[in-house]
Tab-separated table of C-alpha atoms in Angstrom:
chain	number	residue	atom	x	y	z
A	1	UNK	CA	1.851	-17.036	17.128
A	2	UNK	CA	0.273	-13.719	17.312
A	3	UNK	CA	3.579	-12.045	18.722
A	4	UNK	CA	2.565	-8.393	20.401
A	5	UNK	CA	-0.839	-7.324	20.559
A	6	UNK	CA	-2.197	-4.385	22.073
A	7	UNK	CA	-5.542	-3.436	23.181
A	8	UNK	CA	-7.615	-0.910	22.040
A	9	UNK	CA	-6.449	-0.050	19.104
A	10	UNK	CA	-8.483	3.645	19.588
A	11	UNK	CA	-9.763	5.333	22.010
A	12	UNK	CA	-11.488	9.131	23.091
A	13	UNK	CA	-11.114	10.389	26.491
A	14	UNK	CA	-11.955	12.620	28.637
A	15	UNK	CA	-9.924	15.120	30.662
A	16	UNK	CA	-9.588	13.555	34.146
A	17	UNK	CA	-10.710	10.186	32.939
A	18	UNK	CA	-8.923	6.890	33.868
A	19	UNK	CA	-8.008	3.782	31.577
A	20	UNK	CA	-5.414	1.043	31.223
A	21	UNK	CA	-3.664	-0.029	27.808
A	22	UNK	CA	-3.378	-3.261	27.479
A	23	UNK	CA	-0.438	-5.284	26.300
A	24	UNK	CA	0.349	-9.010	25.779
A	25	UNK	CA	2.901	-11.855	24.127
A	26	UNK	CA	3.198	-14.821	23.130
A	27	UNK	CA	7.148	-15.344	22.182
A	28	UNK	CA	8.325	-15.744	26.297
A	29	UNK	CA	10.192	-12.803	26.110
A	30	UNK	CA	11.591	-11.511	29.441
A	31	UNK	CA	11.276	-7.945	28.498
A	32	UNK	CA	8.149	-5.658	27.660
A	33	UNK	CA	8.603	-2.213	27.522
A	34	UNK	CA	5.560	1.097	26.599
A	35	UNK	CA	6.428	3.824	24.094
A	36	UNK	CA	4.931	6.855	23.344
A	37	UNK	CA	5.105	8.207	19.631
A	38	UNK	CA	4.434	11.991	18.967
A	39	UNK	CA	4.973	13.441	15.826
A	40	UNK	CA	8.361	14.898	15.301
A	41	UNK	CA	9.866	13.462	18.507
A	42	UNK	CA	9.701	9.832	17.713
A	43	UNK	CA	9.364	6.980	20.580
A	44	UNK	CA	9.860	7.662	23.960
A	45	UNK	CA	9.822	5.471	26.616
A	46	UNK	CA	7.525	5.175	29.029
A	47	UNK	CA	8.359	2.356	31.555
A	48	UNK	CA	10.051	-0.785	31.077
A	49	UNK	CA	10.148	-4.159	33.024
A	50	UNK	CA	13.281	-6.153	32.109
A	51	UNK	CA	11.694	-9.317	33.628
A	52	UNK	CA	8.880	-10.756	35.638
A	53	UNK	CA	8.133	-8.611	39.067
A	54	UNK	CA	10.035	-5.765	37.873
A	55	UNK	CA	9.518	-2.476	36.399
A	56	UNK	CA	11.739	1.171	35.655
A	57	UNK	CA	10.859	4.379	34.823
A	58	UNK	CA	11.725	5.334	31.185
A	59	UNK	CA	12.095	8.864	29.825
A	60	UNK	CA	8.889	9.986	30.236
A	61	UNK	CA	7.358	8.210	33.159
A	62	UNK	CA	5.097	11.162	34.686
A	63	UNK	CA	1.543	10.457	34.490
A	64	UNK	CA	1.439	6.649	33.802
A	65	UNK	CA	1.941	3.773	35.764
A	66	UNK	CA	2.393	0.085	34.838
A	67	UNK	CA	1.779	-3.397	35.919
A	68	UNK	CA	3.734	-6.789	35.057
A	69	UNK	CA	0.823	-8.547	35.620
A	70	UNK	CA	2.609	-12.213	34.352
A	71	UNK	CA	5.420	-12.869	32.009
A	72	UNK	CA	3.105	-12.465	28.879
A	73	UNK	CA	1.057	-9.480	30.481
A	74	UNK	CA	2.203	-5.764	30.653
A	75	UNK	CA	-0.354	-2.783	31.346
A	76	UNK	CA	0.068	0.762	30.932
A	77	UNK	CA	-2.216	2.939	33.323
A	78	UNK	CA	-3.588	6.282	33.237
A	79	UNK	CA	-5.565	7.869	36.240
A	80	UNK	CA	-6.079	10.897	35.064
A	81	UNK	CA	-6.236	11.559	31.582
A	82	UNK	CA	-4.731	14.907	30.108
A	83	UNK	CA	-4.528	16.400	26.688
A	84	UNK	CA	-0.873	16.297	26.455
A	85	UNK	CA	-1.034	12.229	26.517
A	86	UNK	CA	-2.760	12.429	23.339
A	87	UNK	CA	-0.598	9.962	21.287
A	88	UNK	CA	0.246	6.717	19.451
A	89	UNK	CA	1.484	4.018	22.414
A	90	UNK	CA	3.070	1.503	21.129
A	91	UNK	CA	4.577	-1.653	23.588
A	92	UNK	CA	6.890	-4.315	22.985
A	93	UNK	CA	9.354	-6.917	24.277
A	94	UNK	CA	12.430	-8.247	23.809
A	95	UNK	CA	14.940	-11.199	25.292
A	96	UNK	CA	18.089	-10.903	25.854
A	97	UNK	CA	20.070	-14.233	23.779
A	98	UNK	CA	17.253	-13.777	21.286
A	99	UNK	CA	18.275	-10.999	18.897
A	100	UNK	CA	20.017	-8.776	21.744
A	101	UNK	CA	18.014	-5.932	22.107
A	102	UNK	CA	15.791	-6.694	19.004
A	103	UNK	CA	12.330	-4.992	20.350
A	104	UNK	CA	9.315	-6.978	18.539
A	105	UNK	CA	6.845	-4.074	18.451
A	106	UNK	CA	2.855	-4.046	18.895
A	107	UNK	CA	0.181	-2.226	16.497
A	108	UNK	CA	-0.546	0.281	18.498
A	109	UNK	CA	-3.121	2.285	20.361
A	110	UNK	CA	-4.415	5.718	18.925
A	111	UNK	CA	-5.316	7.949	22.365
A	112	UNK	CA	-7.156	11.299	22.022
A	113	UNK	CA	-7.667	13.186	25.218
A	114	UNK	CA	-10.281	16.143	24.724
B	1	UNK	CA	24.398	11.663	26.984
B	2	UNK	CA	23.422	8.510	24.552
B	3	UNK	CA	21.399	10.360	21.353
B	4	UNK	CA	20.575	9.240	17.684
B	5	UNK	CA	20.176	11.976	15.437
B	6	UNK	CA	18.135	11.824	12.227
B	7	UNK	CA	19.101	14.990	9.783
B	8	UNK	CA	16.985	14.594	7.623
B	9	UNK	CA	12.805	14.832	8.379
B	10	UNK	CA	11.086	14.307	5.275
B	11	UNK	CA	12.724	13.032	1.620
B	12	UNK	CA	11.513	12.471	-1.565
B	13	UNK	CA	12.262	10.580	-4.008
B	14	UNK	CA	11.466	8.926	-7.437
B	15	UNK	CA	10.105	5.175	-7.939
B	16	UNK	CA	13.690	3.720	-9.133
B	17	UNK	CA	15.722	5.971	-7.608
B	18	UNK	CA	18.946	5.370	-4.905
B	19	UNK	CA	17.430	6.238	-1.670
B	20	UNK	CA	19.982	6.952	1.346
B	21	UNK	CA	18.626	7.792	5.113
B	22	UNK	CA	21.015	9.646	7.492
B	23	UNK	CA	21.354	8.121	11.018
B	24	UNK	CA	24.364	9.702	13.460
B	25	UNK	CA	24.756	8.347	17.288
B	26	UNK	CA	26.659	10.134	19.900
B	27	UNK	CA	26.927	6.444	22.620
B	28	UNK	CA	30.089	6.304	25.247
B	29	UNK	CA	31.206	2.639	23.177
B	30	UNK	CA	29.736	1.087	19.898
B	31	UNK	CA	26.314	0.368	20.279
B	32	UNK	CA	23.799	-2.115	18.665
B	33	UNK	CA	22.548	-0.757	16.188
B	34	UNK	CA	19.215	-1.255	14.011
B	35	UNK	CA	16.603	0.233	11.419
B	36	UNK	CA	13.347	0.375	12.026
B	37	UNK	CA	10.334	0.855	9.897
B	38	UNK	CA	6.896	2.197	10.381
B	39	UNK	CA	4.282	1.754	7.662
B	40	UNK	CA	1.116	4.406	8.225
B	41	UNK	CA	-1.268	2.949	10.870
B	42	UNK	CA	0.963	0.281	11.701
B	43	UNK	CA	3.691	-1.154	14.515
B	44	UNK	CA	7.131	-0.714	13.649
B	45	UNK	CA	9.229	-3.892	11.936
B	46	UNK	CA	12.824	-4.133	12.199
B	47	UNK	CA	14.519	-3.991	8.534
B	48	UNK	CA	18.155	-4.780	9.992
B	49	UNK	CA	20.457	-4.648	12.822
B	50	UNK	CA	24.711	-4.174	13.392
B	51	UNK	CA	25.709	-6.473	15.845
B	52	UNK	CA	28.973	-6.802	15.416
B	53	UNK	CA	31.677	-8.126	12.271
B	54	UNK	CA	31.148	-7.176	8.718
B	55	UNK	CA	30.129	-3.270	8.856
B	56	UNK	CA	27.916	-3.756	5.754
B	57	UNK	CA	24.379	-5.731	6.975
B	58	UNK	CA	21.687	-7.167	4.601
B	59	UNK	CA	18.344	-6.472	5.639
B	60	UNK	CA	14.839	-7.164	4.510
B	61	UNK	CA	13.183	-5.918	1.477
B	62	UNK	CA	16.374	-5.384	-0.347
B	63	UNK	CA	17.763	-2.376	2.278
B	64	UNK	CA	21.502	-2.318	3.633
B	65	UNK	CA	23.154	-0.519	6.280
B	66	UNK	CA	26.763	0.615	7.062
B	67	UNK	CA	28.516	1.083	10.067
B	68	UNK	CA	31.229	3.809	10.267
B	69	UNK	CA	32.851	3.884	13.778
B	70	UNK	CA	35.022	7.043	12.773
B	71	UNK	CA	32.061	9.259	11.645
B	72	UNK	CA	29.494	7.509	14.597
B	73	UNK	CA	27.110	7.004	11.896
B	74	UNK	CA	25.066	3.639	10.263
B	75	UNK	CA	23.311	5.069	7.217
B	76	UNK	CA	20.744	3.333	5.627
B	77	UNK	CA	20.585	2.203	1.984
B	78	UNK	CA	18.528	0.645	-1.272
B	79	UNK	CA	19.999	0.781	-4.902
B	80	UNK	CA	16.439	1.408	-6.158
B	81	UNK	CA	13.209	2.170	-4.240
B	82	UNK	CA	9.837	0.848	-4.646
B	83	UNK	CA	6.617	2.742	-3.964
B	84	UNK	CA	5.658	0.320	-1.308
B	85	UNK	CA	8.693	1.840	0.451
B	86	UNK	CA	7.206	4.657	1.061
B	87	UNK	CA	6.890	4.944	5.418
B	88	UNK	CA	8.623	6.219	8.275
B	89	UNK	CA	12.214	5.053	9.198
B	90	UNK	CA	13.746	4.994	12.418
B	91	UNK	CA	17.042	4.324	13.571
B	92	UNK	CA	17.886	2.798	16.935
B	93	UNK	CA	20.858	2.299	19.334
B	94	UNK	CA	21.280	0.068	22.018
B	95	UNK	CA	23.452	-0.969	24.920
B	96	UNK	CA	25.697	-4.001	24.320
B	97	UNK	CA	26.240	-4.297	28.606
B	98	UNK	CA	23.040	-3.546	30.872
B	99	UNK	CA	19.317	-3.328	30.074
B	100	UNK	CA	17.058	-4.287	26.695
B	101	UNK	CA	16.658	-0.561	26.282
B	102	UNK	CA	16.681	1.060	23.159
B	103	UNK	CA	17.075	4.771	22.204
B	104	UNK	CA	14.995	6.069	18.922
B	105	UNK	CA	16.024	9.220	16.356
B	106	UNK	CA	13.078	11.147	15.754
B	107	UNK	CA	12.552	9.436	12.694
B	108	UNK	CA	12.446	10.305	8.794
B	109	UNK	CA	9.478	10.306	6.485
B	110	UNK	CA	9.629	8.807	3.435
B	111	UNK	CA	7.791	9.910	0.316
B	112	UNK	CA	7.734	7.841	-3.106
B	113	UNK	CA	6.620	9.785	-6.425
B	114	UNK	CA	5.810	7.835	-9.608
């Protein structure tokens, strides 16, 4: 049971370069969601899907898309790559019964756009 | 608008010593409520969570937490830290009607000197 796991773990951009973050679990939760840490401002969401087929725009939405490609599958996209998206993402999931709300967090993926 | 507030950014203290984090909520109706913790490099892990009942909650690694609905607060506690304690703690509301969705404080850094 590896739980969350996120890949790459790192990974150097380019301005105006594209590349999708991936995310996947194995506890059947309905709910993944992608954060974005940044020092000083802690973790902000990106975009959520509550379950299968869906997804919502978080706080910070602009810039990203996302896919729900299966239950256990949940991308994070960017198409054009900008300095200020230089961060820590993090995803995760959760299921409602199991824990309400309890988020069961990945490793993480270092960014740097130059 | 739903906020958690962390006071206090960055606290030191001594191997042994009582270690309290400051975690305030402004939420329209009591919230879940949990702790987070990030060691460096890593995912977060939840330390403990307020559901509902007794306002005093266990957690992991020998932390507590108390809910105070008059002062919208659920600080977090240990009698006596350990040097492995030292990381990033983050407190977390969330909704008890609605979506999975959680909303992060900004975080506080923990430092343990010897």
């Amino acid at each position: 049971n590896a739980g969350v796991t996120q890949t790459p773990k790192f990974q150097v951009l380019k301005t105006g370069q594209s590349m999708t973050l991936q995310c996947a679990q194995d506890m059947n939760h309905n709910s993944m969601y992608w954060y974005r840490q940044d020092p000083g401002m802690g973790l902000r969401l990106i975009y959520y899907s509550a379950s299968e087929g869906t997804t919502d725009k978080g706080e910070v939405p602009n810039g990203y898309n996302v896919s729900r490609l299966n239950k256990r599958e949940f991308s994070l996209r960017l198409e054009s790559a900008a300095p200020s998206q230089t961060s820590v993402y993090f995803c995760a999931s959760s299921s409602p019964g199991l824990g309400l709300n309890e988020q069961f967090f990945g490793p993480g993926t270092r960014l740097t756009v130059l | 608008a739903q906020s958690v507030t962390q006071p206090d950014i960055h606290i030191t203290v001594s191997e042994g010593a009582s270690l309290e984090l400051r975690c305030n909520y402004s939420y329209g109706a009591t919230p879940y409520l949990f702790w987070y913790v990030q060691s460096p490099g890593q995912g977060l892990q939840l330390l403990l969570k307020y559901f509902s009942g007794d306002t005093l909650v266990q957690g992991i690694k020998g932390f507590e937490a108390e809910f105070k609905r008059s002062q919208s607060s659920f600080n977090l506690r240990k009698p006596s830290v350990h040097w492995s304690d030292a990381a990033e703690y983050f407190c977390a509301v969330g909704a008890r009607m609605g979506t999975n969705k959680l909303i992060f404080g900004t975080g506080t850094l923990l430092a343990v000197q010897p």
